[in-house]
Coordinates of C-alpha atoms in Angstrom, one line a residue:
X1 CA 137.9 105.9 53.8
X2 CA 134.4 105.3 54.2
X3 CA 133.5 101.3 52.9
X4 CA 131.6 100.5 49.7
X5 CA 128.4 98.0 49.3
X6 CA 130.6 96.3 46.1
X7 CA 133.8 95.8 48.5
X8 CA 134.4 91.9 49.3
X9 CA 136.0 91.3 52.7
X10 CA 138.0 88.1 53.6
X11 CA 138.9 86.5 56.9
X12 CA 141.4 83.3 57.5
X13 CA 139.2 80.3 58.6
X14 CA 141.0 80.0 61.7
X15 CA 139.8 83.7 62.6
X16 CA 136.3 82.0 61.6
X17 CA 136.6 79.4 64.0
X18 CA 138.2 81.1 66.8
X19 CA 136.5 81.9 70.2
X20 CA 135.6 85.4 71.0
X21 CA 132.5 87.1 72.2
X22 CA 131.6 90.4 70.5
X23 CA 129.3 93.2 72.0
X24 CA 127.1 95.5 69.0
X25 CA 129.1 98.4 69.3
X26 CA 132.9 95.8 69.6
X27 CA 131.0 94.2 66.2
X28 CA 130.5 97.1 64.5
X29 CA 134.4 98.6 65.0
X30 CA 135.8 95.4 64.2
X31 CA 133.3 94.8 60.7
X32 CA 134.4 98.7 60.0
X33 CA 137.9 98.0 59.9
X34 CA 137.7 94.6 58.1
X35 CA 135.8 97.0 55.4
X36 CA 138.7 99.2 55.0
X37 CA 141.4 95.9 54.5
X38 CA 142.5 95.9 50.5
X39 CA 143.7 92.3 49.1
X40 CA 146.7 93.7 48.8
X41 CA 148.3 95.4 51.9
X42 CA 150.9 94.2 53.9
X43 CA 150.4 95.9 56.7
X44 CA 147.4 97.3 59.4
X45 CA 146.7 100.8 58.9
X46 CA 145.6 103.2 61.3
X47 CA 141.9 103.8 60.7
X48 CA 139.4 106.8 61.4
X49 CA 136.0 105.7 62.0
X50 CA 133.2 108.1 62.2
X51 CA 130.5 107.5 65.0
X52 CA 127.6 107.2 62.4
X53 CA 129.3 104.4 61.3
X54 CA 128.9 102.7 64.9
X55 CA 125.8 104.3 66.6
X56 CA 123.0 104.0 65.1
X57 CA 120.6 106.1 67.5
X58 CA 121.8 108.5 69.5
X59 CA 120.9 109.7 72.7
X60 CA 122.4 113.1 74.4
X61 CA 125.6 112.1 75.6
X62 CA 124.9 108.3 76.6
X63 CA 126.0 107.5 72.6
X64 CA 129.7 109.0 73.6
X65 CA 129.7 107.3 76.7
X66 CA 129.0 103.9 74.9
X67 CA 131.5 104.6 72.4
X68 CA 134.1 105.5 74.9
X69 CA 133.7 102.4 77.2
X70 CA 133.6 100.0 74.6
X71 CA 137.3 101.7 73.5
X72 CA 138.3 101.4 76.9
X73 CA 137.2 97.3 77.1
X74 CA 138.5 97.0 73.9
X75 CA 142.2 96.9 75.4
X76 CA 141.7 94.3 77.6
X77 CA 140.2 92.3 74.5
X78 CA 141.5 88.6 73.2
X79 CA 140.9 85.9 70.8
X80 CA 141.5 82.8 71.5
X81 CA 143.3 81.2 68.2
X82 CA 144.6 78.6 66.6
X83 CA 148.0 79.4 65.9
X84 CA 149.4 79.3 61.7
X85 CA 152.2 77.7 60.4
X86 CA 154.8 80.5 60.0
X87 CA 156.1 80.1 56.5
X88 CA 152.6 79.0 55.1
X89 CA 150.1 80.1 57.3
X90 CA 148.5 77.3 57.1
X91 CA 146.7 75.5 59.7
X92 CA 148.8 72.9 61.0
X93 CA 147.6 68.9 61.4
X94 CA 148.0 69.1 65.3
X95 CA 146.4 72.0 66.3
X96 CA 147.5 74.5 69.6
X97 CA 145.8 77.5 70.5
X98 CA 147.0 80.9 71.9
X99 CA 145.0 84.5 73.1
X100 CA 146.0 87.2 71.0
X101 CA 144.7 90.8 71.8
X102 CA 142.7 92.0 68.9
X103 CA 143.3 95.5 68.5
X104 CA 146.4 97.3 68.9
X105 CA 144.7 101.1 69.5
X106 CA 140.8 102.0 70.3
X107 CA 140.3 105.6 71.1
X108 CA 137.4 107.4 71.3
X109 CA 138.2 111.4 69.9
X110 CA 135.2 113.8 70.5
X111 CA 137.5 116.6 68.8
X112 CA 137.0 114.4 65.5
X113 CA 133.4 112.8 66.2
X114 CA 134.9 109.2 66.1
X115 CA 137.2 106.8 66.3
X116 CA 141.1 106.2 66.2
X117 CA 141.5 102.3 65.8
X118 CA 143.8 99.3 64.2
X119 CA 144.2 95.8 64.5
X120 CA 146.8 93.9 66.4
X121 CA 150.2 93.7 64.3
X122 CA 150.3 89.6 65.6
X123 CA 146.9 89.0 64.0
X124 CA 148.3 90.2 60.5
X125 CA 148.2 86.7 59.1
X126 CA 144.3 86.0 59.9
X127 CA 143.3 89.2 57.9
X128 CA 146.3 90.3 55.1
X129 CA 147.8 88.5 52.1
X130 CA 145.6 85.6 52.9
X131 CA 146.0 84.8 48.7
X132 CA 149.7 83.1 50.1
X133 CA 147.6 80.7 52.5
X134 CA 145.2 80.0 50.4
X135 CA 142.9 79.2 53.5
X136 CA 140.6 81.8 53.6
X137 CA 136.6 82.9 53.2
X138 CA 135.5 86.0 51.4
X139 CA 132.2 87.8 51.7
X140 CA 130.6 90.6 50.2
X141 CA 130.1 94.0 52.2
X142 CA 126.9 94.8 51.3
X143 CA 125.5 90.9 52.7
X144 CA 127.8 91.9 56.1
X145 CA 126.5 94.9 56.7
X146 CA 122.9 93.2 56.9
X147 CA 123.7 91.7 60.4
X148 CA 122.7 93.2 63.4
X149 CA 123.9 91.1 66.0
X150 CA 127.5 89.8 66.7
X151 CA 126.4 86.1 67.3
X152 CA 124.5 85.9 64.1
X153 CA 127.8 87.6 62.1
X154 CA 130.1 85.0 63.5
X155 CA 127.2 82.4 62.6
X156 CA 127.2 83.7 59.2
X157 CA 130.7 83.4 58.6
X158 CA 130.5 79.5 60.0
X159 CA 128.7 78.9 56.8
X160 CA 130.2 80.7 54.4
X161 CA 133.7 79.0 55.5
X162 CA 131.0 75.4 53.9
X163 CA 129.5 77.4 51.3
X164 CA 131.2 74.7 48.7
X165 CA 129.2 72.0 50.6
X166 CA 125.9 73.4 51.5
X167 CA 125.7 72.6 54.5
X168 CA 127.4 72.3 57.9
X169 CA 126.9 70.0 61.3
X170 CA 128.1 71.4 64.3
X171 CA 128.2 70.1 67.9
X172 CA 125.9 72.4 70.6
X173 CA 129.0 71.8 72.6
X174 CA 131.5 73.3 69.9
X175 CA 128.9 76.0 68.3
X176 CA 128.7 77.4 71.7
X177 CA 132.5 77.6 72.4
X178 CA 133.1 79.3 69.2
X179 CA 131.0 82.2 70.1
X180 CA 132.0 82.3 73.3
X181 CA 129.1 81.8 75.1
X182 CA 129.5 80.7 78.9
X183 CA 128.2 78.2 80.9
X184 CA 125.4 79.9 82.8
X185 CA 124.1 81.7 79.6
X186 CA 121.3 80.2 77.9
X187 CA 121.3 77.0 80.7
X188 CA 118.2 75.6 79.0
X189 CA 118.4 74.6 74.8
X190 CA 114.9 76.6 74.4
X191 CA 116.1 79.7 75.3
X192 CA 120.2 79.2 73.5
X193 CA 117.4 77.9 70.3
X194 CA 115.4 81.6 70.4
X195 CA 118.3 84.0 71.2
X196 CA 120.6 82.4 68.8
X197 CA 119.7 80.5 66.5
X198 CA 116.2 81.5 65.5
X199 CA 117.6 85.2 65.3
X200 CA 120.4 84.2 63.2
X201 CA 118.1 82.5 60.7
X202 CA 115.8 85.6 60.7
X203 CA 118.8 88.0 60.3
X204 CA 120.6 85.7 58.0
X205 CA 117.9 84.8 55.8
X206 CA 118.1 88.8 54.4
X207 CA 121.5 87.8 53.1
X208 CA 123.1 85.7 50.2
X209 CA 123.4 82.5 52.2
X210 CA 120.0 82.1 53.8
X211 CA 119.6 78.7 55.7
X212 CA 117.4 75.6 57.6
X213 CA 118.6 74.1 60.4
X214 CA 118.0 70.2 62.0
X215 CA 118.6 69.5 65.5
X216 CA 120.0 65.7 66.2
X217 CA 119.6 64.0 69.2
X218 CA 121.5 61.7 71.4
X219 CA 118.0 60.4 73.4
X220 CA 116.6 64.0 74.7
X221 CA 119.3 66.4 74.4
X222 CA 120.1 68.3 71.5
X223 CA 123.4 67.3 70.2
X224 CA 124.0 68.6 67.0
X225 CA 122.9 70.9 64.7
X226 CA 122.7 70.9 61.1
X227 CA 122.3 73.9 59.0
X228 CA 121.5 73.6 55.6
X229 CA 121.8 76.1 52.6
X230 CA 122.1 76.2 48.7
X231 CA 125.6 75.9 47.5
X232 CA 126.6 79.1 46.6
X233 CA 129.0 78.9 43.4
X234 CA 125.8 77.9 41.1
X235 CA 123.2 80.1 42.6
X236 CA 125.7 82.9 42.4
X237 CA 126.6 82.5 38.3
X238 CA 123.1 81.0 37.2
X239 CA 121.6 84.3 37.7
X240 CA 123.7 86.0 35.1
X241 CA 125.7 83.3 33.1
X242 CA 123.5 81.3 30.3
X243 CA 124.2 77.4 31.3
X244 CA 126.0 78.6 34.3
X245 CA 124.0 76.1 36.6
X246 CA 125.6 73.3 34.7
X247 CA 129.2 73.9 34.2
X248 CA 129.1 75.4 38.3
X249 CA 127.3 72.6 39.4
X250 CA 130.3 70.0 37.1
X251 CA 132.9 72.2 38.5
X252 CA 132.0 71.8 42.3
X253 CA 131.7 68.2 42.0
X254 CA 135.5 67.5 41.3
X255 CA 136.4 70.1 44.1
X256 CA 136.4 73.4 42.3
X257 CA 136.3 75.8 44.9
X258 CA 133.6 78.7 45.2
X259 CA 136.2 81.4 44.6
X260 CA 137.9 79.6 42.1
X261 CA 134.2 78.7 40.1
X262 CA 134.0 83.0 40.6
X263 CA 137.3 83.8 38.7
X264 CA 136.0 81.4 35.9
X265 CA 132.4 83.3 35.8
X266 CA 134.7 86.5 35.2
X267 CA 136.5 85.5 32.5
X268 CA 133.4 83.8 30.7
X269 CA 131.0 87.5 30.9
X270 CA 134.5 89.0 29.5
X271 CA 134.2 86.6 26.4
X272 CA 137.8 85.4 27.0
X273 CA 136.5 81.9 26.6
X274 CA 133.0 79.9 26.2
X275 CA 131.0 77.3 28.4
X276 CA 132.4 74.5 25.8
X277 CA 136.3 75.2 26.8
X278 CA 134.9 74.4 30.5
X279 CA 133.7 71.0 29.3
X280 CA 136.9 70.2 27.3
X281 CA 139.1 71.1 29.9
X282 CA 137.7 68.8 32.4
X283 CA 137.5 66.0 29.8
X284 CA 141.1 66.4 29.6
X285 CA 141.9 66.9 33.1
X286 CA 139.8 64.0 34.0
X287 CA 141.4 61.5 31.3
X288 CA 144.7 62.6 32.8
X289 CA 143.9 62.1 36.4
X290 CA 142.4 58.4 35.1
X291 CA 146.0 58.1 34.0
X292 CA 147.5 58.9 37.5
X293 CA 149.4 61.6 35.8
X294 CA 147.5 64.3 38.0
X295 CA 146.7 64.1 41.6
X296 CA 144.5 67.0 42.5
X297 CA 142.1 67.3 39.5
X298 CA 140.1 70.8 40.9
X299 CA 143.8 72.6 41.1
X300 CA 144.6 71.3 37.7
X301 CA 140.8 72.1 35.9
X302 CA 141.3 75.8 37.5
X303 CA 144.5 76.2 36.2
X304 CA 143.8 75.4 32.9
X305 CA 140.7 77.7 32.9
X306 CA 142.8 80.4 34.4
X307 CA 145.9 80.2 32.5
X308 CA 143.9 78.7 29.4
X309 CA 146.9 77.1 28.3
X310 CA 144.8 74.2 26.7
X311 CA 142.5 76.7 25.0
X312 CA 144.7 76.2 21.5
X313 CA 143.9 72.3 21.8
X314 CA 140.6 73.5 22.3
X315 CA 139.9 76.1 19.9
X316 CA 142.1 73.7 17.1
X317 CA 139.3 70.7 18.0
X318 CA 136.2 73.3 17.4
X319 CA 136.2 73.5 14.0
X320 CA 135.6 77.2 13.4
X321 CA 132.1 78.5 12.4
X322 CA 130.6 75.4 14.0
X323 CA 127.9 75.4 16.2
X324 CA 127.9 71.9 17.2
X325 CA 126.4 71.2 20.7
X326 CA 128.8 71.6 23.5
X327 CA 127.6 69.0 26.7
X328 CA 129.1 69.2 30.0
X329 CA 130.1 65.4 31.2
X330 CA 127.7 63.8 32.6
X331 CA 128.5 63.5 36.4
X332 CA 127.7 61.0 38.7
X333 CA 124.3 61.7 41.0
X334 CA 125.7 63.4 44.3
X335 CA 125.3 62.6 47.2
X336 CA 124.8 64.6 50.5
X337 CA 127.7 64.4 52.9
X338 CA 128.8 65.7 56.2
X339 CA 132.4 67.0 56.5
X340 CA 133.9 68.2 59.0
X341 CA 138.0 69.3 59.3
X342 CA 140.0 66.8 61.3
X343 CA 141.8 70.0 62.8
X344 CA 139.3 71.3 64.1
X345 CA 137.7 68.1 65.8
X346 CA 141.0 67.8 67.8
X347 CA 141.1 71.2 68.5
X348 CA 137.6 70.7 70.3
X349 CA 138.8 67.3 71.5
X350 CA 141.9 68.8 73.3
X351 CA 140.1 72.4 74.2
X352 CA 136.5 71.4 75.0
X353 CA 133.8 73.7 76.1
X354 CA 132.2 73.8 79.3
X355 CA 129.6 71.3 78.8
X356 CA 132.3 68.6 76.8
X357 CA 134.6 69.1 79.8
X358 CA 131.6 67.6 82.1
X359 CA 131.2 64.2 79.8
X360 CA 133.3 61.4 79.7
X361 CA 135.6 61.0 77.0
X362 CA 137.9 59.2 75.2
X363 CA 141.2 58.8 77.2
X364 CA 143.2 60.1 73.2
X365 CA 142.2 61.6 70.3
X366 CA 142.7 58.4 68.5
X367 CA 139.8 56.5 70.8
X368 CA 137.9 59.6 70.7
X369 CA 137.7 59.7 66.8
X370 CA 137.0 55.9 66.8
X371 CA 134.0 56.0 69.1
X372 CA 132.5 59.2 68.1
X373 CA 133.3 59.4 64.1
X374 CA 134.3 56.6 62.6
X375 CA 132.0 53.8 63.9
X376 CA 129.2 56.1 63.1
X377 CA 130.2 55.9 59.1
X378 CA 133.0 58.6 58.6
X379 CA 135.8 58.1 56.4
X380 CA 138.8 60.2 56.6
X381 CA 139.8 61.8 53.4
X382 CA 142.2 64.9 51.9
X383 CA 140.9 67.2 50.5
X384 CA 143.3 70.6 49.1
X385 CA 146.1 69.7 51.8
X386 CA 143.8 69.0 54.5
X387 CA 142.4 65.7 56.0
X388 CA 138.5 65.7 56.9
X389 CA 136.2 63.5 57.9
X390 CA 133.8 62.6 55.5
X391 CA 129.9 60.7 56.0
X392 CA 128.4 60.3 52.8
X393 CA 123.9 59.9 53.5

């Protein structure tokens, strides 16, 4: 099964997040199989892969020979993961991490012209029926196939896991432990800055999430980085949806989540509702949670916009034949924010990366949290089951 430019491809966000270095050719196999992953299977699937679809350029028998190791160190290959909750498969509040090998077969067949491959049976619940955990990222084929280098894919998926926010800060420190680069690799911030992250932005900036990046500074080292890009639920429905910049923009400030806001665009091109049902649904859902009759107003707006269960009220309070002006509420002005998961600042905490391991640090997570986070103006907060830490600027 060859993939398709139209197909959209999902990962778990703890696959996102987890540390692994890829090689080209590894990056290639393992985007190929994600490619040939439906929604809806339970299980992995033993997969043909054609060598077109990994080498690019081929030269005499060196291409084979490429192919064939990189099958061979494919065996030996791990990811180092945080590990799901079993029922829910969702990521727990105190994190632990385990190495998983990533594929279960890699063979290289010259008889065929390609290769035999499938993932590893434990890492099912990081890549199938990821609807049940609800924790998960999406991304369209034709925007992956773009990238060229491994760094820059797992860079790109880093930001479409904040696509909702538009933007995300990461530590040097943690950025480089994700991709798995080591200690003695790009020693000096100059050279990690040109191999990684300018290339990224070039490579990235072909694709549907295009970004800026800030560097902050504790005195003269580069701390943190900051990468910044358009929020992608409005700039993905303005281009085809009349208004759609509004009711998107409304939506994603009470927590309306990308996906969701891209089920909702579906339904409005199909006619199945219009823009003012949007606007009277979150009138309604926003009276209610006033009320305290609702907790989580986004789960409750999307709902009701799926379902359309209020869309008698709302068709009933539209007199028929009337074309009176339908207004989005008005929202209040937003203001930026950095978030960050409070999972995944432990995990760092209790599995640093080389450098962290070299600083002092808090003696518990608690102190650590205090010093570093909250002094500095973060609040913690929930947001869809999980707590984050939240600075609004």
């Amino acid at each position: 099964m060859e993939p398709t430019p139209d197909k959209r491809v999902a990962q778990h966000n703890a696959l996102i997040n987890a540390r692994f270095s890829l090689v080209p050719l590894q990056m290639r196999l393992f985007v190929a199989l994600l490619s040939r992953i439906d929604f809806e299977d339970v299980d992995f699937k033993e997969h043909f892969i054609p060598l077109d679809e990994l080498v690019f350029e081929r030269r005499g028998g060196s291409a084979y020979e490429q192919v064939d190791e990189m099958c061979k160190g494919l065996a030996s290959f791990t990811l180092y993961i945080e590990e799901l909750e079993e029922k829910t498969r969702k990521r727990r509040r105190k994190p632990s991490y385990t190495y998983i090998p990533l594929m279960a077969e890699a063979g290289y067949r010259a008889d065929l012209g390609g290769v035999i491959a499938s993932f590893n049976p434990k890492i099912m619940p990081y890549l199938l029926q990821l609807r049940e955990s609800g924790n998960f990222t999406t991304a369209e084929m034709q925007q992956v196939l773009k990238l060229k280098s491994p760094q820059s894919l797992r860079i790109y998926w880093l930001l479409k896991e904040y696509a909702d926010f538009g933007r995300r800060t990461m530590s040097v420190e943690d950025l480089r432990f994700v991709l798995g680069i080591e200690e003695d690799e790009y020693p000096r911030f100059s050279n990690f800055k040109a191999r990684v992250l300018d290339k990224a932005q070039s490579e990235i900036a072909a694709t549907d999430i295009p970004f800026t990046y800030e560097l902050e500074r504790e005195g003269k080292t580069v701390a943190r980085i900051k990468f910044l890009f358009q929020q992608l639920a409005a700039s993905a429905t303005k281009k085809t949806l009349p208004g759609a910049a509004e009711w998107a923009d409304a939506l994603l400030q009470v927590g309306v989540s990308q996906r969701s806001i891209t089920s909702i665009a579906s339904q409005l091109e199909n006619g199945e509702y219009d823009v003012g049902y949007i606007a009277f649904v979150v009138r309604i859902v926003e009276s209610q949670f006033r009320k305290g009759k609702i907790k989580k107003p986004a789960g409750a707006i999307y709902k009701a916009l799926v379902d359309k269960y209020l869309l008698d009220d709302y068709n009933l309070a539209s007199k028929p034949r009337q074309s009176a002006k339908k207004e989005l509420p008005k929202v209040a002005e937003r203001k930026t924010e950095i978030a960050f998961r409070l999972s995944e600042v432990q995990s760092m905490y209790e599995n640093p990366g080389p450098y962290a391991l070299r600083q002092k640090r808090a003696d518990t997570f608690e102190k650590h949290l205090q010093q570093v986070y909250l002094q500095d103006g973060f609040t913690l907060a929930e947001r869809n089951g999980e707590e984050w830490l939240i600075k609004q600027q």
